[in-house]
C-alpha cells in the first residue's frame, strides 16, 4: 500500500481545510444551537454550487463509444475521497454531508440503472443550474440495519407501480429532486422481493415529510416521509424488470453500503481527530498536561485514531484494486465510531463541569459521534457480517 498523498489530493485537502475553518465549523455550531439544518436556499449552498461541488461522477456515453469495461486494470482513488471526507468531518460532519449532491442514490443508480435512467436523473447533476439534491430511502420504522426486512410494498398496476409504506432517516429527501426508494413485492420473499424506484418530487402520494429532531449531527437533514398509493411510472423501476433475478436488487443495495461504509469510518476518524485536538487544547490551556494519566489517555486515543485511519485505507485499497472488501469495510465501520466515542468521552472527562454547560466543542462532538455507530449499519450488524464471513456463512 502506498501512503503518499498525490498533489491533486493535497490541493483538495488544503481547499477543504480553508472551507472547514471559515464555513463548515461555524455553520455546524449555528445548526447545533438552532437545532435544525441549513435551509436549501442558504447562501452556503449557492457558494458550493459556484465552486463546482455537488456534481455527479457519471458521464454519458458518446455516440459510437464502446461499452465501458468495469475493470480497466487501473486502481481507483477511493483513498483520496476518504481523506477529503475525513477532513470535512473534522470541521463538522453534519454540514459536511448536507451540501447539494446526488447523494446515496447515485451509487445504485449507476450500478443498476439503465442508460436512459442515468441520463434522466443524473444528467441534471453533470452541470446543475442550481443547488440540487437527490436522496436514498431504505430505512423504515421497523427495518434499519436489517434491510432484508423492509415492508414498503410495491404492486404493479399496468404502466405504473403503486407504492405504500413509511420511510425514515432519509437524508435530504424533503429537498430532493428525486428519491431512490426501496420496496418489496412480497415481504415473505426477503431479499428476492426487493425493488428500487426513482420517485420524483411532486409525485402524488409522496408526502408528510418530517425533519427529525436529533441528539447530534443537526446540520444534516434526516427526514421521514410516507408513500400512500404513490403511483410511479414503470420506467422508473431502476434497471427494469429483467434486472431483478436471484436477489440482484438486494445485492445492489449491499454493494452501495460496502463502498460507503469505509467513508463513514473515515468521517468518524475525522471527528475523533477533532475530539483529540480539542481535548489536547483544553488540557494545555488548563495546565493538565503535567498529569501522567492525562498524557497517557491522550496518547492512547491518538494511537487508536491512527489505527482506524489505516484500516479505512486498507478497505479503500481493496476496493480500488477490485478485490473483495466486505470484512474490511465492516471492520473499519464497526471500529472507528467506537474509537471516536471513546475520544469524545475522554474529552468530556477532562472538561468536568464545563462539559455540562452544553457550549463546548467536545460536548457537541460527544453527541454527534453516537450517530456514526448507527448510520449505514450499526456496529452490531457489522460484527454479524464479520462473524458470518469468519465461519464461512453467506452474507
Short mmCIF file of C-alpha atoms in Angstrom, two decimals:
data_model
loop_
_atom_site.label_atom_id
_atom_site.label_comp_id
_atom_site.label_asym_id
_atom_site.label_seq_id
_atom_site.Cartn_x
_atom_site.Cartn_y
_atom_site.Cartn_z
CA UNK A 1 0.00 0.00 0.00
CA UNK A 2 1.23 3.47 -0.92
CA UNK A 3 0.50 6.13 1.72
CA UNK A 4 1.74 9.03 -0.41
CA UNK A 5 -0.80 11.81 -0.88
CA UNK A 6 -0.70 12.92 -4.51
CA UNK A 7 -0.55 16.61 -5.37
CA UNK A 8 -4.19 16.92 -6.62
CA UNK A 9 -5.47 15.35 -3.38
CA UNK A 10 -3.20 17.57 -1.29
CA UNK A 11 -4.56 20.63 -3.10
CA UNK A 12 -8.12 19.45 -2.42
CA UNK A 13 -7.34 18.95 1.25
CA UNK A 14 -5.95 22.47 1.52
CA UNK A 15 -9.12 23.91 -0.05
CA UNK A 16 -11.29 21.81 2.30
CA UNK A 17 -9.23 22.96 5.28
CA UNK A 18 -9.95 26.60 4.43
CA UNK A 19 -13.62 25.84 3.75
CA UNK A 20 -13.91 23.96 7.03
CA UNK A 21 -12.29 26.63 9.16
CA UNK A 22 -14.20 29.54 7.62
CA UNK A 23 -17.62 27.98 6.92
CA UNK A 24 -18.22 24.34 7.89
CA UNK A 25 -17.42 24.59 11.62
CA UNK A 26 -19.13 27.96 12.22
CA UNK A 27 -22.24 26.76 10.38
CA UNK A 28 -22.16 23.45 12.27
CA UNK A 29 -22.16 25.31 15.58
CA UNK A 30 -25.01 27.50 14.33
CA UNK A 31 -27.10 24.49 13.29
CA UNK A 32 -26.44 22.81 16.63
CA UNK A 33 -27.51 25.93 18.53
CA UNK A 34 -30.67 26.38 16.45
CA UNK A 35 -31.47 22.65 16.37
CA UNK A 36 -32.08 22.45 12.61
CA UNK A 37 -30.23 22.01 9.30
CA UNK A 38 -29.47 24.85 6.93
CA UNK A 39 -32.41 25.70 4.61
CA UNK A 40 -31.92 24.69 0.94
CA UNK A 41 -31.73 28.33 -0.18
CA UNK A 42 -28.86 29.13 2.20
CA UNK A 43 -26.00 31.17 0.74
CA UNK A 44 -23.54 28.42 1.71
CA UNK A 45 -25.14 26.01 -0.78
CA UNK A 46 -25.10 28.65 -3.52
CA UNK A 47 -21.40 29.13 -2.80
CA UNK A 48 -20.75 25.38 -3.08
CA UNK A 49 -22.63 25.34 -6.37
CA UNK A 50 -20.44 28.15 -7.74
CA UNK A 51 -17.36 26.22 -6.59
CA UNK A 52 -18.43 23.27 -8.74
CA UNK A 53 -19.47 20.98 -5.92
CA UNK A 54 -22.50 18.70 -5.96
CA UNK A 55 -21.80 17.15 -9.37
CA UNK A 56 -22.26 13.52 -10.36
CA UNK A 57 -19.34 11.31 -11.30
CA UNK A 58 -21.45 9.69 -14.04
CA UNK A 59 -20.91 10.71 -17.65
CA UNK A 60 -23.00 9.68 -20.67
CA UNK A 61 -21.51 7.51 -23.39
CA UNK A 62 -20.55 9.39 -26.53
CA UNK A 63 -22.10 8.28 -29.86
CA UNK A 64 -20.23 5.24 -31.11
CA UNK A 65 -18.37 4.77 -27.83
CA UNK A 66 -17.96 1.07 -26.96
CA UNK A 67 -19.41 -0.39 -23.78
CA UNK A 68 -17.28 0.67 -20.85
CA UNK A 69 -15.42 -2.03 -19.03
CA UNK A 70 -15.95 -2.10 -15.29
CA UNK A 71 -12.44 -3.49 -14.72
CA UNK A 72 -9.97 -1.23 -16.51
CA UNK A 73 -6.96 -2.75 -14.77
CA UNK A 74 -6.14 0.63 -13.21
CA UNK A 75 -6.59 1.16 -9.46
CA UNK A 76 -9.17 3.70 -8.34
CA UNK A 77 -8.62 6.59 -5.98
CA UNK A 78 -11.02 5.86 -3.15
CA UNK A 79 -8.44 6.89 -0.54
CA UNK A 80 -8.47 10.43 -1.90
CA UNK A 81 -12.23 10.56 -1.36
CA UNK A 82 -11.82 9.19 2.18
CA UNK A 83 -9.19 11.78 3.04
CA UNK A 84 -11.43 14.62 1.86
CA UNK A 85 -14.41 13.17 3.77
CA UNK A 86 -12.26 12.84 6.89
CA UNK A 87 -11.07 16.45 6.66
CA UNK A 88 -14.58 17.83 6.10
CA UNK A 89 -15.95 15.85 9.03
CA UNK A 90 -13.12 17.09 11.23
CA UNK A 91 -14.78 20.52 11.00
CA UNK A 92 -18.43 19.33 11.17
CA UNK A 93 -19.85 16.10 9.87
CA UNK A 94 -23.44 17.36 9.65
CA UNK A 95 -22.69 20.37 7.46
CA UNK A 96 -20.06 18.36 5.54
CA UNK A 97 -22.66 15.94 4.18
CA UNK A 98 -25.51 18.45 3.81
CA UNK A 99 -24.33 20.02 0.58
CA UNK A 100 -26.11 19.58 -2.76
CA UNK A 101 -25.30 16.27 -4.47
CA UNK A 102 -26.93 13.15 -5.95
CA UNK A 103 -26.38 11.59 -2.52
CA UNK A 104 -26.54 7.89 -1.74
CA UNK A 105 -28.93 7.36 -4.64
CA UNK A 106 -26.13 7.93 -7.13
CA UNK A 107 -24.26 4.68 -6.47
CA UNK A 108 -27.10 2.19 -7.01
CA UNK A 109 -28.41 4.20 -9.97
CA UNK A 110 -25.01 4.00 -11.66
CA UNK A 111 -24.62 0.30 -10.79
CA UNK A 112 -28.18 -0.85 -11.54
CA UNK A 113 -29.89 1.75 -13.73
CA UNK A 114 -30.37 1.78 -17.47
CA UNK A 115 -28.54 4.35 -19.58
CA UNK A 116 -31.81 6.18 -20.13
CA UNK A 117 -32.45 6.37 -16.37
CA UNK A 118 -28.93 7.63 -15.69
CA UNK A 119 -29.34 10.32 -18.35
CA UNK A 120 -32.72 11.42 -16.97
CA UNK A 121 -31.86 11.53 -13.30
CA UNK A 122 -28.09 12.06 -13.13
CA UNK A 123 -27.83 14.22 -16.24
CA UNK A 124 -29.04 17.35 -14.39
CA UNK A 125 -26.19 16.84 -11.87
CA UNK A 126 -23.44 16.99 -14.50
CA UNK A 127 -23.58 20.79 -14.68
CA UNK A 128 -26.51 21.77 -12.41
CA UNK A 129 -28.19 25.11 -12.96
CA UNK A 130 -28.75 25.46 -9.20
CA UNK A 131 -28.01 23.56 -5.98
CA UNK A 132 -29.69 20.18 -6.44
CA UNK A 133 -30.18 17.21 -4.14
CA UNK A 134 -31.22 13.60 -4.59
CA UNK A 135 -31.91 11.09 -1.83
CA UNK A 136 -31.89 7.42 -0.87
CA UNK A 137 -34.60 5.75 1.24
CA UNK A 138 -34.13 2.25 2.61
CA UNK A 139 -34.63 2.58 6.39
CA UNK A 140 -38.12 2.19 7.85
CA UNK A 141 -39.54 2.46 11.37
CA UNK A 142 -39.29 -1.33 11.66
CA UNK A 143 -36.31 -2.07 9.41
CA UNK A 144 -32.98 -0.35 9.82
CA UNK A 145 -29.76 -2.33 9.66
CA UNK A 146 -31.75 -5.45 8.74
CA UNK A 147 -32.60 -4.13 5.29
CA UNK A 148 -33.93 -7.51 4.22
CA UNK A 149 -36.92 -6.78 6.49
CA UNK A 150 -38.33 -3.73 4.68
CA UNK A 151 -42.13 -3.64 4.47
CA UNK A 152 -42.86 -0.85 1.97
CA UNK A 153 -44.94 -2.61 -0.69
CA UNK A 154 -44.88 -2.19 -4.45
CA UNK A 155 -47.62 -3.58 -6.69
CA UNK A 156 -47.62 -3.50 -10.50
CA UNK A 157 -50.65 -1.75 -12.00
CA UNK A 158 -50.46 -1.52 -15.77
CA UNK A 159 -47.79 1.02 -16.70
CA UNK A 160 -47.29 2.06 -13.09
CA UNK A 161 -46.21 0.67 -9.75
CA UNK A 162 -48.18 1.53 -6.60
CA UNK A 163 -46.02 2.13 -3.52
CA UNK A 164 -47.27 2.13 0.07
CA UNK A 165 -45.18 2.44 3.20
CA UNK A 166 -43.17 4.63 5.55
CA UNK A 167 -39.53 5.63 5.27
CA UNK A 168 -37.37 7.22 7.94
CA UNK A 169 -33.96 8.85 8.37
CA UNK A 170 -33.61 9.56 4.67
CA UNK A 171 -31.04 12.29 4.15
CA UNK A 172 -32.18 15.44 2.31
CA UNK A 173 -35.35 13.80 0.93
CA UNK A 174 -37.61 16.80 1.58
CA UNK A 175 -35.42 18.97 -0.70
CA UNK A 176 -34.56 16.26 -3.25
CA UNK A 177 -35.42 16.30 -6.95
CA UNK A 178 -35.90 12.53 -6.67
CA UNK A 179 -35.60 9.77 -4.09
CA UNK A 180 -34.34 6.26 -4.77
CA UNK A 181 -36.88 4.24 -2.75
CA UNK A 182 -36.54 0.57 -1.89
CA UNK A 183 -39.70 -1.52 -1.65
CA UNK A 184 -40.73 -5.19 -1.84
CA UNK A 185 -43.19 -7.10 -3.96
CA UNK A 186 -43.67 -9.53 -1.05
CA UNK A 187 -42.05 -9.32 2.42
CA UNK A 188 -42.04 -13.11 2.68
CA UNK A 189 -39.56 -13.25 -0.22
CA UNK A 190 -36.90 -11.41 1.76
CA UNK A 191 -34.11 -10.03 -0.40
CA UNK A 192 -35.54 -11.62 -3.57
CA UNK A 193 -38.55 -9.34 -3.33
CA UNK A 194 -36.59 -6.07 -3.31
CA UNK A 195 -37.17 -3.45 -6.00
CA UNK A 196 -35.73 0.07 -6.33
CA UNK A 197 -37.70 3.00 -7.75
CA UNK A 198 -36.96 6.61 -8.62
CA UNK A 199 -39.77 8.62 -7.02
CA UNK A 200 -39.73 12.15 -8.38
CA UNK A 201 -40.52 15.27 -6.39
CA UNK A 202 -44.21 16.14 -6.55
CA UNK A 203 -45.37 12.60 -7.32
CA UNK A 204 -48.92 12.19 -5.93
CA UNK A 205 -48.86 10.03 -2.81
CA UNK A 206 -45.37 11.14 -1.78
CA UNK A 207 -45.60 13.40 1.25
CA UNK A 208 -45.80 14.01 5.00
CA UNK A 209 -42.13 14.97 5.14
CA UNK A 210 -40.91 15.40 8.69
CA UNK A 211 -37.36 16.51 9.56
CA UNK A 212 -36.29 14.58 12.64
CA UNK A 213 -35.05 16.24 15.81
CA UNK A 214 -31.77 14.50 16.61
CA UNK A 215 -29.33 14.45 19.51
CA UNK A 216 -26.45 15.40 17.22
CA UNK A 217 -25.45 15.90 13.56
CA UNK A 218 -28.06 18.66 13.45
CA UNK A 219 -26.56 20.27 10.36
CA UNK A 220 -27.78 17.33 8.26
CA UNK A 221 -31.41 16.81 7.31
CA UNK A 222 -32.73 13.37 8.34
CA UNK A 223 -36.29 13.00 7.10
CA UNK A 224 -39.24 10.66 7.45
CA UNK A 225 -41.95 10.50 4.80
CA UNK A 226 -44.96 8.49 3.68
CA UNK A 227 -45.80 6.72 0.43
CA UNK A 228 -49.58 6.46 0.15
CA UNK A 229 -50.87 4.86 -3.09
CA UNK A 230 -47.89 6.57 -4.74
CA UNK A 231 -48.07 5.91 -8.49
CA UNK A 232 -44.61 5.58 -10.01
CA UNK A 233 -44.17 5.09 -13.79
CA UNK A 234 -42.89 1.64 -14.74
CA UNK A 235 -39.89 3.23 -16.47
CA UNK A 236 -38.75 4.47 -13.03
CA UNK A 237 -38.11 0.92 -11.82
CA UNK A 238 -34.32 1.04 -11.55
CA UNK A 239 -32.75 -1.33 -14.06
CA UNK A 240 -36.08 -2.51 -15.49
CA UNK A 241 -37.99 -5.65 -14.56
CA UNK A 242 -35.48 -8.06 -16.10
CA UNK A 243 -32.79 -6.87 -13.71
CA UNK A 244 -34.29 -8.40 -10.55
CA UNK A 245 -33.35 -12.07 -10.54
CA UNK A 246 -31.56 -14.00 -7.84
CA UNK A 247 -31.62 -11.20 -5.29
CA UNK A 248 -29.89 -8.71 -7.57
CA UNK A 249 -31.79 -5.79 -6.08
CA UNK A 250 -30.57 -6.64 -2.59
CA UNK A 251 -27.02 -7.12 -3.85
CA UNK A 252 -27.15 -3.69 -5.48
CA UNK A 253 -28.01 -2.13 -2.13
CA UNK A 254 -25.29 -4.08 -0.30
CA UNK A 255 -22.68 -3.11 -2.89
CA UNK A 256 -23.54 0.52 -2.19
CA UNK A 257 -23.06 0.03 1.55
CA UNK A 258 -19.76 -1.84 1.10
CA UNK A 259 -18.40 1.18 -0.76
CA UNK A 260 -19.78 3.83 1.62
CA UNK A 261 -19.07 2.18 4.98
CA UNK A 262 -15.33 3.00 4.75
CA UNK A 263 -16.37 6.59 4.05
CA UNK A 264 -18.49 6.64 7.23
CA UNK A 265 -15.47 5.24 9.08
CA UNK A 266 -13.28 7.99 7.61
CA UNK A 267 -15.78 10.59 8.77
CA UNK A 268 -15.67 9.08 12.26
CA UNK A 269 -11.86 9.28 12.15
CA UNK A 270 -12.10 12.98 11.29
CA UNK A 271 -14.47 13.60 14.18
CA UNK A 272 -12.22 11.58 16.53
CA UNK A 273 -9.24 13.70 15.45
CA UNK A 274 -11.25 16.81 16.31
CA UNK A 275 -12.09 15.38 19.76
CA UNK A 276 -8.42 14.58 20.48
CA UNK A 277 -7.30 18.02 19.30
CA UNK A 278 -9.92 19.80 21.39
CA UNK A 279 -9.05 17.67 24.44
CA UNK A 280 -5.37 18.47 23.93
CA UNK A 281 -6.15 22.18 23.66
CA UNK A 282 -8.28 22.14 26.82
CA UNK A 283 -5.62 20.18 28.73
CA UNK A 284 -2.89 22.61 27.65
CA UNK A 285 -4.96 25.71 28.44
CA UNK A 286 -5.77 24.37 31.90
CA UNK A 287 -2.29 23.07 32.81
CA UNK A 288 -3.37 19.41 32.78
CA UNK A 289 -0.56 18.04 30.61
CA UNK A 290 1.65 17.58 33.68
CA UNK A 291 -0.65 14.75 34.82
CA UNK A 292 0.76 11.42 33.58
CA UNK A 293 -2.76 9.97 33.41
CA UNK A 294 -3.93 12.74 31.09
CA UNK A 295 -0.92 12.28 28.82
CA UNK A 296 -1.47 8.51 28.78
CA UNK A 297 -5.09 8.85 27.72
CA UNK A 298 -4.32 11.43 25.04
CA UNK A 299 -1.57 9.23 23.60
CA UNK A 300 -3.83 6.18 23.65
CA UNK A 301 -6.57 7.97 21.73
CA UNK A 302 -4.10 9.44 19.25
CA UNK A 303 -2.76 5.91 18.60
CA UNK A 304 -6.23 4.39 18.19
CA UNK A 305 -7.31 7.10 15.75
CA UNK A 306 -4.26 6.37 13.59
CA UNK A 307 -5.08 2.65 13.72
CA UNK A 308 -8.62 3.30 12.46
CA UNK A 309 -7.31 5.53 9.70
CA UNK A 310 -5.02 2.77 8.43
CA UNK A 311 -7.90 0.30 8.47
CA UNK A 312 -10.06 2.60 6.32
CA UNK A 313 -7.13 2.92 3.91
CA UNK A 314 -6.97 -0.89 3.65
CA UNK A 315 -10.69 -1.11 2.81
CA UNK A 316 -10.24 1.64 0.20
CA UNK A 317 -7.13 -0.02 -1.28
CA UNK A 318 -9.00 -3.30 -1.75
CA UNK A 319 -11.91 -1.51 -3.43
CA UNK A 320 -9.55 0.39 -5.72
CA UNK A 321 -7.96 -2.89 -6.83
CA UNK A 322 -11.33 -4.61 -7.43
CA UNK A 323 -10.76 -7.00 -4.52
CA UNK A 324 -13.43 -8.10 -2.01
CA UNK A 325 -13.52 -5.74 0.98
CA UNK A 326 -16.68 -6.75 2.82
CA UNK A 327 -14.78 -7.70 6.02
CA UNK A 328 -12.54 -4.62 5.98
CA UNK A 329 -15.49 -2.33 5.17
CA UNK A 330 -17.44 -3.73 8.13
CA UNK A 331 -14.37 -3.76 10.37
CA UNK A 332 -13.49 -0.09 9.93
CA UNK A 333 -17.17 0.91 10.18
CA UNK A 334 -17.51 -1.04 13.46
CA UNK A 335 -14.27 0.22 14.99
CA UNK A 336 -13.89 3.90 14.02
CA UNK A 337 -17.13 5.17 15.63
CA UNK A 338 -16.28 3.34 18.87
CA UNK A 339 -12.83 4.93 18.94
CA UNK A 340 -14.40 8.31 18.18
CA UNK A 341 -16.88 7.87 21.01
CA UNK A 342 -14.04 6.91 23.35
CA UNK A 343 -12.10 10.03 22.32
CA UNK A 344 -15.12 12.26 22.91
CA UNK A 345 -15.75 10.58 26.28
CA UNK A 346 -12.15 11.24 27.29
CA UNK A 347 -12.64 14.87 26.35
CA UNK A 348 -15.79 15.07 28.47
CA UNK A 349 -13.88 13.64 31.46
CA UNK A 350 -11.21 16.30 31.07
CA UNK A 351 -13.85 19.05 30.77
CA UNK A 352 -15.50 18.06 34.03
CA UNK A 353 -18.25 20.53 34.93
CA UNK A 354 -17.51 22.57 31.81
CA UNK A 355 -18.87 19.66 29.75
CA UNK A 356 -22.28 20.03 31.36
CA UNK A 357 -22.80 23.57 30.12
CA UNK A 358 -23.52 22.41 26.57
CA UNK A 359 -21.40 25.09 24.91
CA UNK A 360 -18.07 23.32 24.33
CA UNK A 361 -16.97 21.70 21.07
CA UNK A 362 -16.19 18.40 22.80
CA UNK A 363 -19.72 18.20 24.20
CA UNK A 364 -21.09 18.67 20.68
CA UNK A 365 -18.74 16.01 19.30
CA UNK A 366 -19.88 13.65 22.07
CA UNK A 367 -23.47 13.95 20.82
CA UNK A 368 -22.54 13.92 17.13
CA UNK A 369 -20.38 10.83 17.47
CA UNK A 370 -23.18 8.50 18.58
CA UNK A 371 -24.85 8.66 15.17
CA UNK A 372 -21.75 7.28 13.46
CA UNK A 373 -22.20 3.92 15.17
CA UNK A 374 -25.76 3.73 13.84
CA UNK A 375 -25.82 5.03 10.25
CA UNK A 376 -25.31 2.62 7.33
CA UNK A 377 -25.33 -0.47 9.52
CA UNK A 378 -24.88 -0.44 13.30
CA UNK A 379 -21.75 -1.71 14.94
CA UNK A 380 -23.68 -4.84 15.96
CA UNK A 381 -24.64 -5.57 12.35
CA UNK A 382 -21.02 -5.11 11.24
CA UNK A 383 -19.98 -7.73 13.79
CA UNK A 384 -22.65 -10.09 12.44
CA UNK A 385 -21.27 -9.62 8.92
CA UNK A 386 -17.70 -10.25 10.06
CA UNK A 387 -18.66 -13.30 12.14
CA UNK A 388 -20.58 -14.90 9.26
CA UNK A 389 -17.62 -14.32 6.97
CA UNK A 390 -15.25 -15.78 9.56
CA UNK A 391 -17.12 -19.09 9.80
CA UNK A 392 -17.91 -19.32 6.10
CA UNK A 393 -21.62 -18.40 6.15
CA UNK A 394 -23.01 -16.36 3.24
CA UNK A 395 -23.72 -12.65 3.79
#
